[in-house]
């Protein structure tokens, strides 16, 4: 069916997490120069929100221990936001010193995961975030709050949507601009995405303040995006090359691949400003740097231009 010409195309934000979520889970530590080249290619592809690193304990995540030297060297590109993960005031001081201007705090729907990940209960994590988010507000930074394990926890199993929404509300009370529900272990399905979005909206968190972060462990990530779109959500996380995972989430596979998401949004008529060939260039670069084949769907097949029937970005 042709799109209604009177209706402007829907704008979707693609929030790239490859340099952070992708690289934190690789056994090889990628050199800072390689990370910067990867980020440059992501910017060249049109990505405008790129989560670049974490200011966490270098013992916990050695792969991102170069955050202090990476952030000052990020490409200065107009209109690009580079959020960094910050777990506590120590991380905030480092992020400020490095010249960051956007951050994400991260907690979860379950105490068990939060304790494994950041050594605190959910309640304690929220207490740790309060001064971080106050400082970020004083500095005028954009802020996001993650609710990981929103669909299921690797330690305690099923998660009630009400529990995820409750944690999200606490983050909103602390002042975050956006809440991102994470399917950390990739167990969610579209019906649950609709239920969670509806429950968040009913609690006062509108779909335009909600984002989703899907891991494609069981092949449901893109179907979950479709459900999120239907429910009015317009921000989705993805990782060019499909890397990703959390060292504290055993069994989790990579993030939804940015190239798969871009193909899907293009063919569905959504506007997002990201160029598929550019994403594939970044995805191939990171796969080569890690010494792995590019194993994502569109990475293997290339895209397809639905208007011309021509292949796009085939290697
Ligand atoms: N940056 C660098 N170092 C930090 C830090 C930060 N933001 N916060 C704490 N540390 C250091 C402390 O200085 C201390 O160092 P020392 O042992 O040399 O004295 C050590 O880390 C332990 O500090 P403590 O306050 O006791 O924290 P903890 O051991 O309970 O760890 C976190 C808390 C949040 C720092 C740690 O669990 C962490 O970094 N987790 C990251 C998890 C992550 O990124 N997961 C993937 C994302 S989903
Ligand atoms: Zn993730």
Short mmCIF file of C-alpha atoms and ligand atoms in Angstrom, two decimals:
data_model
loop_
_atom_site.label_atom_id
_atom_site.label_comp_id
_atom_site.label_asym_id
_atom_site.label_seq_id
_atom_site.Cartn_x
_atom_site.Cartn_y
_atom_site.Cartn_z
CA UNK A 1 0.00 0.00 0.00
CA UNK A 2 1.29 3.50 -0.85
CA UNK A 3 1.96 5.72 2.14
CA UNK A 4 -0.60 8.51 2.66
CA UNK A 5 1.06 11.57 1.00
CA UNK A 6 -0.62 13.94 3.49
CA UNK A 7 1.03 12.21 6.41
CA UNK A 8 4.70 13.09 6.97
CA UNK A 9 6.93 10.06 7.35
CA UNK A 10 7.39 8.99 10.92
CA UNK A 11 10.72 9.97 12.35
CA UNK A 12 12.56 7.25 14.28
CA UNK A 13 15.72 7.75 16.36
CA UNK A 14 18.32 5.03 16.02
CA UNK A 15 20.46 5.02 19.16
CA UNK A 16 23.74 3.30 18.33
CA UNK A 17 25.30 1.26 21.14
CA UNK A 18 28.03 -0.64 19.25
CA UNK A 19 31.05 1.17 20.70
CA UNK A 20 29.77 0.64 24.28
CA UNK A 21 27.49 -2.41 24.52
CA UNK A 22 29.18 -4.03 21.53
CA UNK A 23 32.77 -3.68 22.57
CA UNK A 24 32.32 -4.23 26.34
CA UNK A 25 31.56 -7.87 25.70
CA UNK A 26 34.46 -8.72 23.39
CA UNK A 27 37.31 -10.73 24.81
CA UNK A 28 39.80 -8.66 22.80
CA UNK A 29 40.30 -5.07 23.91
CA UNK A 30 40.04 -2.84 20.87
CA UNK A 31 42.66 -0.05 20.59
CA UNK A 32 41.38 3.51 21.14
CA UNK A 33 42.29 4.54 17.56
CA UNK A 34 40.19 1.67 16.19
CA UNK A 35 37.24 2.71 18.35
CA UNK A 36 37.57 6.28 17.09
CA UNK A 37 37.63 5.13 13.46
CA UNK A 38 34.52 2.98 14.12
CA UNK A 39 32.76 6.00 15.66
CA UNK A 40 33.82 8.20 12.72
CA UNK A 41 32.26 5.70 10.30
CA UNK A 42 29.05 5.63 12.38
CA UNK A 43 28.84 9.44 12.24
CA UNK A 44 29.50 9.33 8.49
CA UNK A 45 26.60 6.87 8.15
CA UNK A 46 24.30 9.51 9.65
CA UNK A 47 23.99 8.18 13.20
CA UNK A 48 23.37 11.09 15.58
CA UNK A 49 23.23 9.34 18.96
CA UNK A 50 26.14 7.07 19.68
CA UNK A 51 26.74 5.62 23.13
CA UNK A 52 30.51 5.61 23.07
CA UNK A 53 31.83 4.22 26.35
CA UNK A 54 31.35 3.78 30.12
CA UNK A 55 32.92 5.50 33.09
CA UNK A 56 32.76 2.39 35.22
CA UNK A 57 35.40 0.45 37.11
CA UNK A 58 38.23 -0.56 34.74
CA UNK A 59 38.42 -3.83 36.65
CA UNK A 60 34.75 -4.56 35.90
CA UNK A 61 34.96 -3.63 32.19
CA UNK A 62 38.61 -3.48 31.04
CA UNK A 63 37.49 -3.16 27.40
CA UNK A 64 36.30 0.40 28.11
CA UNK A 65 39.09 1.45 30.46
CA UNK A 66 40.25 4.05 27.89
CA UNK A 67 37.08 6.17 28.33
CA UNK A 68 39.06 9.11 29.76
CA UNK A 69 41.25 9.34 26.66
CA UNK A 70 38.57 8.38 24.11
CA UNK A 71 35.97 11.04 24.91
CA UNK A 72 38.23 14.09 24.38
CA UNK A 73 39.13 12.72 20.92
CA UNK A 74 35.58 12.08 19.64
CA UNK A 75 34.85 13.54 16.20
CA UNK A 76 33.29 16.99 16.60
CA UNK A 77 30.27 16.62 14.39
CA UNK A 78 27.30 18.98 14.41
CA UNK A 79 24.18 17.62 16.07
CA UNK A 80 25.77 14.39 17.31
CA UNK A 81 25.16 13.28 20.89
CA UNK A 82 27.64 10.91 22.53
CA UNK A 83 26.11 9.52 25.74
CA UNK A 84 28.37 7.67 28.18
CA UNK A 85 27.39 5.24 30.93
CA UNK A 86 27.87 6.58 34.45
CA UNK A 87 27.23 4.39 37.53
CA UNK A 88 28.13 6.79 40.37
CA UNK A 89 29.65 10.18 41.24
CA UNK A 90 33.16 8.88 40.62
CA UNK A 91 32.08 8.11 37.05
CA UNK A 92 30.41 11.52 36.77
CA UNK A 93 33.61 13.30 37.76
CA UNK A 94 35.52 11.35 35.12
CA UNK A 95 32.87 11.99 32.46
CA UNK A 96 32.92 15.72 33.19
CA UNK A 97 36.70 15.89 33.13
CA UNK A 98 36.74 14.12 29.76
CA UNK A 99 34.24 16.60 28.27
CA UNK A 100 31.13 14.42 27.93
CA UNK A 101 27.74 16.13 27.58
CA UNK A 102 25.19 13.32 27.74
CA UNK A 103 24.90 10.28 29.98
CA UNK A 104 22.98 7.16 30.76
CA UNK A 105 22.55 5.70 34.23
CA UNK A 106 21.75 2.01 34.38
CA UNK A 107 19.79 -0.12 36.75
CA UNK A 108 17.44 -3.05 36.25
CA UNK A 109 14.05 -4.46 37.09
CA UNK A 110 15.61 -7.05 39.42
CA UNK A 111 17.92 -6.77 42.41
CA UNK A 112 19.76 -9.95 41.46
CA UNK A 113 20.94 -8.59 38.11
CA UNK A 114 21.76 -5.16 39.52
CA UNK A 115 23.83 -6.73 42.28
CA UNK A 116 25.80 -8.83 39.81
CA UNK A 117 26.24 -5.89 37.43
CA UNK A 118 26.98 -2.93 39.67
CA UNK A 119 27.14 -4.39 43.15
CA UNK A 120 24.01 -2.66 44.46
CA UNK A 121 20.31 -3.31 44.90
CA UNK A 122 17.98 -1.42 42.59
CA UNK A 123 17.10 0.95 45.45
CA UNK A 124 20.77 1.58 46.23
CA UNK A 125 21.50 2.21 42.54
CA UNK A 126 18.76 4.84 42.41
CA UNK A 127 20.31 6.53 45.45
CA UNK A 128 23.69 6.52 43.72
CA UNK A 129 22.15 8.06 40.58
CA UNK A 130 20.38 10.93 42.36
CA UNK A 131 23.44 13.19 42.73
CA UNK A 132 24.68 12.15 39.26
CA UNK A 133 21.42 13.24 37.66
CA UNK A 134 21.28 16.47 39.72
CA UNK A 135 24.75 17.36 38.51
CA UNK A 136 23.85 16.45 34.91
CA UNK A 137 20.77 18.71 35.14
CA UNK A 138 22.93 21.60 36.42
CA UNK A 139 25.25 21.08 33.46
CA UNK A 140 22.36 20.83 30.97
CA UNK A 141 23.27 17.30 29.86
CA UNK A 142 20.82 15.00 28.10
CA UNK A 143 20.12 11.95 30.26
CA UNK A 144 18.73 8.46 29.83
CA UNK A 145 17.91 5.81 32.42
CA UNK A 146 18.14 2.14 31.54
CA UNK A 147 15.89 -0.49 33.06
CA UNK A 148 17.72 -3.71 32.19
CA UNK A 149 16.17 -7.17 32.48
CA UNK A 150 12.77 -5.57 31.75
CA UNK A 151 11.52 -8.80 30.15
CA UNK A 152 13.42 -11.39 32.12
CA UNK A 153 16.36 -11.82 34.46
CA UNK A 154 19.17 -14.37 34.01
CA UNK A 155 19.16 -14.97 37.78
CA UNK A 156 15.51 -14.79 38.83
CA UNK A 157 13.47 -15.46 35.70
CA UNK A 158 10.25 -13.76 34.66
CA UNK A 159 9.74 -10.04 35.30
CA UNK A 160 6.33 -8.43 35.75
CA UNK A 161 5.82 -5.33 33.56
CA UNK A 162 4.63 -3.45 36.65
CA UNK A 163 8.03 -3.97 38.24
CA UNK A 164 9.89 -2.57 35.20
CA UNK A 165 7.50 0.41 35.07
CA UNK A 166 7.97 1.05 38.77
CA UNK A 167 11.74 1.34 38.34
CA UNK A 168 11.23 3.51 35.24
CA UNK A 169 9.03 5.88 37.23
CA UNK A 170 11.72 6.25 39.86
CA UNK A 171 14.21 7.18 37.12
CA UNK A 172 11.76 9.73 35.72
CA UNK A 173 11.36 11.19 39.23
CA UNK A 174 15.15 11.56 39.34
CA UNK A 175 14.94 13.62 36.13
CA UNK A 176 16.00 11.42 33.21
CA UNK A 177 14.94 12.69 29.77
CA UNK A 178 14.27 9.20 28.48
CA UNK A 179 13.71 5.73 29.86
CA UNK A 180 15.10 2.75 27.97
CA UNK A 181 13.76 -0.73 28.69
CA UNK A 182 16.40 -3.35 28.02
CA UNK A 183 15.75 -6.94 27.03
CA UNK A 184 19.19 -7.81 28.31
CA UNK A 185 18.95 -11.53 27.63
CA UNK A 186 16.65 -11.39 24.59
CA UNK A 187 13.61 -13.25 25.87
CA UNK A 188 10.84 -10.74 25.08
CA UNK A 189 8.19 -11.07 22.39
CA UNK A 190 6.00 -8.45 20.63
CA UNK A 191 2.97 -8.90 22.84
CA UNK A 192 5.06 -8.13 25.90
CA UNK A 193 6.47 -5.01 24.22
CA UNK A 194 2.94 -3.76 23.64
CA UNK A 195 1.97 -4.55 27.24
CA UNK A 196 5.03 -2.85 28.71
CA UNK A 197 4.65 0.26 26.54
CA UNK A 198 0.99 0.48 27.49
CA UNK A 199 1.74 0.03 31.19
CA UNK A 200 4.42 2.73 31.05
CA UNK A 201 2.08 5.11 29.24
CA UNK A 202 -0.71 4.44 31.76
CA UNK A 203 1.75 5.30 34.53
CA UNK A 204 2.59 8.62 32.84
CA UNK A 205 5.68 7.73 30.77
CA UNK A 206 4.62 8.58 27.23
CA UNK A 207 5.87 6.45 24.32
CA UNK A 208 7.93 9.43 23.06
CA UNK A 209 9.97 9.29 26.29
CA UNK A 210 10.39 5.53 26.03
CA UNK A 211 13.09 3.64 24.15
CA UNK A 212 13.76 -0.06 23.72
CA UNK A 213 17.04 -1.97 23.75
CA UNK A 214 16.65 -5.44 22.28
CA UNK A 215 19.14 -8.25 22.17
CA UNK A 216 18.45 -10.71 19.38
CA UNK A 217 19.21 -13.85 21.38
CA UNK A 218 16.10 -15.67 20.19
CA UNK A 219 15.45 -13.83 16.93
CA UNK A 220 12.62 -11.64 18.24
CA UNK A 221 14.35 -8.24 18.20
CA UNK A 222 12.97 -6.89 14.93
CA UNK A 223 9.48 -8.19 15.63
CA UNK A 224 9.72 -6.41 18.97
CA UNK A 225 10.69 -3.17 17.19
CA UNK A 226 7.58 -3.52 15.03
CA UNK A 227 5.47 -3.87 18.16
CA UNK A 228 7.16 -0.84 19.71
CA UNK A 229 6.48 1.22 16.57
CA UNK A 230 2.82 0.20 16.63
CA UNK A 231 2.65 1.28 20.27
CA UNK A 232 4.10 4.71 19.40
CA UNK A 233 7.72 4.27 20.50
CA UNK A 234 10.18 6.10 18.25
CA UNK A 235 13.63 5.29 19.65
CA UNK A 236 15.41 1.95 19.31
CA UNK A 237 18.91 0.86 20.21
CA UNK A 238 21.06 -1.08 17.79
CA UNK A 239 24.67 -2.05 17.25
CA UNK A 240 26.40 -1.85 13.86
CA UNK A 241 27.72 -5.33 13.22
CA UNK A 242 25.37 -6.84 15.81
CA UNK A 243 27.99 -7.04 18.52
CA UNK A 244 27.00 -6.76 22.13
CA UNK A 245 26.08 -8.35 25.37
CA UNK A 246 26.73 -7.95 29.01
CA UNK A 247 29.40 -9.90 30.87
CA UNK A 248 26.90 -10.15 33.76
CA UNK A 249 24.13 -11.59 31.56
CA UNK A 250 25.21 -15.16 30.81
CA UNK A 251 23.87 -16.49 27.52
CA UNK A 252 22.89 -13.11 26.07
CA UNK A 253 23.61 -12.68 22.36
CA UNK A 254 24.33 -9.53 20.40
CA UNK A 255 22.20 -6.45 20.04
CA UNK A 256 19.77 -5.97 17.23
CA UNK A 257 22.09 -5.06 14.32
CA UNK A 258 21.85 -1.46 13.11
CA UNK A 259 21.99 -2.65 9.49
CA UNK A 260 19.01 -4.95 10.05
CA UNK A 261 17.07 -2.14 11.75
CA UNK A 262 17.89 0.40 9.01
CA UNK A 263 16.79 -2.00 6.28
CA UNK A 264 13.54 -2.69 8.10
CA UNK A 265 12.78 1.00 8.76
CA UNK A 266 13.66 2.05 5.19
CA UNK A 267 11.44 -0.57 3.62
CA UNK A 268 8.64 0.32 6.07
CA UNK A 269 8.76 4.02 5.14
CA UNK A 270 10.18 5.45 8.37
CA UNK A 271 12.51 8.42 8.29
CA UNK A 272 15.69 8.12 10.37
CA UNK A 273 18.55 9.81 8.53
CA UNK A 274 20.89 6.81 8.54
CA UNK A 275 22.46 5.46 5.37
CA UNK A 276 22.51 1.66 5.02
CA UNK A 277 25.71 1.50 2.99
CA UNK A 278 27.43 3.68 5.57
CA UNK A 279 26.29 1.41 8.41
CA UNK A 280 27.53 -1.65 6.51
CA UNK A 281 30.92 0.02 6.09
CA UNK A 282 31.10 0.58 9.87
CA UNK A 283 29.84 -2.95 10.55
CA UNK A 284 32.48 -4.50 8.26
CA UNK A 285 35.15 -2.35 9.83
CA UNK A 286 34.32 -3.49 13.35
CA UNK A 287 33.98 -7.14 12.32
CA UNK A 288 37.39 -7.00 10.59
CA UNK A 289 38.92 -5.29 13.61
CA UNK A 290 37.64 -8.08 15.85
CA UNK A 291 38.79 -10.71 13.35
CA UNK A 292 35.27 -12.09 12.92
CA UNK A 293 33.01 -12.51 9.91
CA UNK A 294 30.10 -10.08 9.71
CA UNK A 295 27.30 -12.44 10.70
CA UNK A 296 24.23 -10.16 10.74
CA UNK A 297 21.33 -10.78 8.36
CA UNK A 298 21.71 -7.67 6.19
CA UNK A 299 25.49 -7.77 6.69
CA UNK A 300 25.50 -11.10 4.82
CA UNK A 301 22.83 -10.42 2.23
CA UNK A 302 23.13 -6.66 1.65
CA UNK A 303 20.06 -4.46 1.50
CA UNK A 304 17.51 -4.12 -1.25
CA UNK A 305 16.05 -0.88 -2.57
CA UNK A 306 12.31 -1.44 -2.71
CA UNK A 307 11.83 1.40 -5.22
CA UNK A 308 14.34 0.15 -7.79
CA UNK A 309 14.69 -3.50 -6.86
CA UNK A 310 18.46 -3.01 -6.78
CA UNK A 311 20.80 -4.48 -4.16
CA UNK A 312 22.26 -1.99 -1.66
CA UNK A 313 25.67 -2.15 0.01
CA UNK A 314 26.65 -5.66 -0.97
CA UNK A 315 30.30 -6.30 -0.14
N1 LIG B 1 35.23 4.60 37.70
C1 LIG B 1 36.41 4.04 38.02
N2 LIG B 1 36.63 3.38 39.14
C2 LIG B 1 35.59 3.27 40.00
C3 LIG B 1 34.35 3.84 39.72
C4 LIG B 1 34.17 4.52 38.52
N3 LIG B 1 33.02 5.09 38.18
N4 LIG B 1 33.53 3.57 40.75
C5 LIG B 1 34.22 2.85 41.64
N5 LIG B 1 35.48 2.68 41.17
C6 LIG B 1 36.58 1.95 41.82
C7 LIG B 1 36.80 2.38 43.24
O1 LIG B 1 37.66 3.48 43.26
C8 LIG B 1 37.41 1.15 43.82
O2 LIG B 1 38.76 1.05 43.41
P1 LIG B 1 39.88 0.45 44.35
O3 LIG B 1 39.48 -0.99 44.55
O4 LIG B 1 41.10 0.59 43.52
O5 LIG B 1 39.84 1.25 45.58
C9 LIG B 1 36.67 0.04 43.13
O6 LIG B 1 36.19 0.59 41.89
C10 LIG B 1 35.49 -0.48 43.92
O7 LIG B 1 34.66 0.60 44.28
P2 LIG B 1 33.30 0.44 45.07
O8 LIG B 1 32.76 1.80 45.31
O9 LIG B 1 33.47 -0.50 46.21
O10 LIG B 1 32.37 -0.18 44.00
P3 LIG B 1 32.00 -1.67 43.65
O11 LIG B 1 33.14 -2.60 43.75
O12 LIG B 1 30.75 -2.00 44.38
O13 LIG B 1 31.66 -1.47 42.09
C11 LIG B 1 30.83 -0.26 40.23
C12 LIG B 1 30.63 -0.61 41.68
C13 LIG B 1 29.54 0.35 39.71
C14 LIG B 1 31.96 0.74 40.09
C15 LIG B 1 31.23 -1.54 39.41
O14 LIG B 1 30.37 -2.60 39.76
C16 LIG B 1 31.18 -1.32 37.93
O15 LIG B 1 31.95 -0.54 37.38
N6 LIG B 1 30.32 -2.03 37.20
C17 LIG B 1 30.20 -1.84 35.77
C18 LIG B 1 29.22 -2.78 35.22
C19 LIG B 1 29.00 -2.52 33.75
O16 LIG B 1 29.47 -1.57 33.15
N7 LIG B 1 28.24 -3.43 33.17
C20 LIG B 1 27.93 -3.38 31.80
C21 LIG B 1 26.87 -2.40 31.48
S1 LIG B 1 25.25 -3.12 31.41
ZN1 LIG B 2 22.65 -4.45 25.85
#
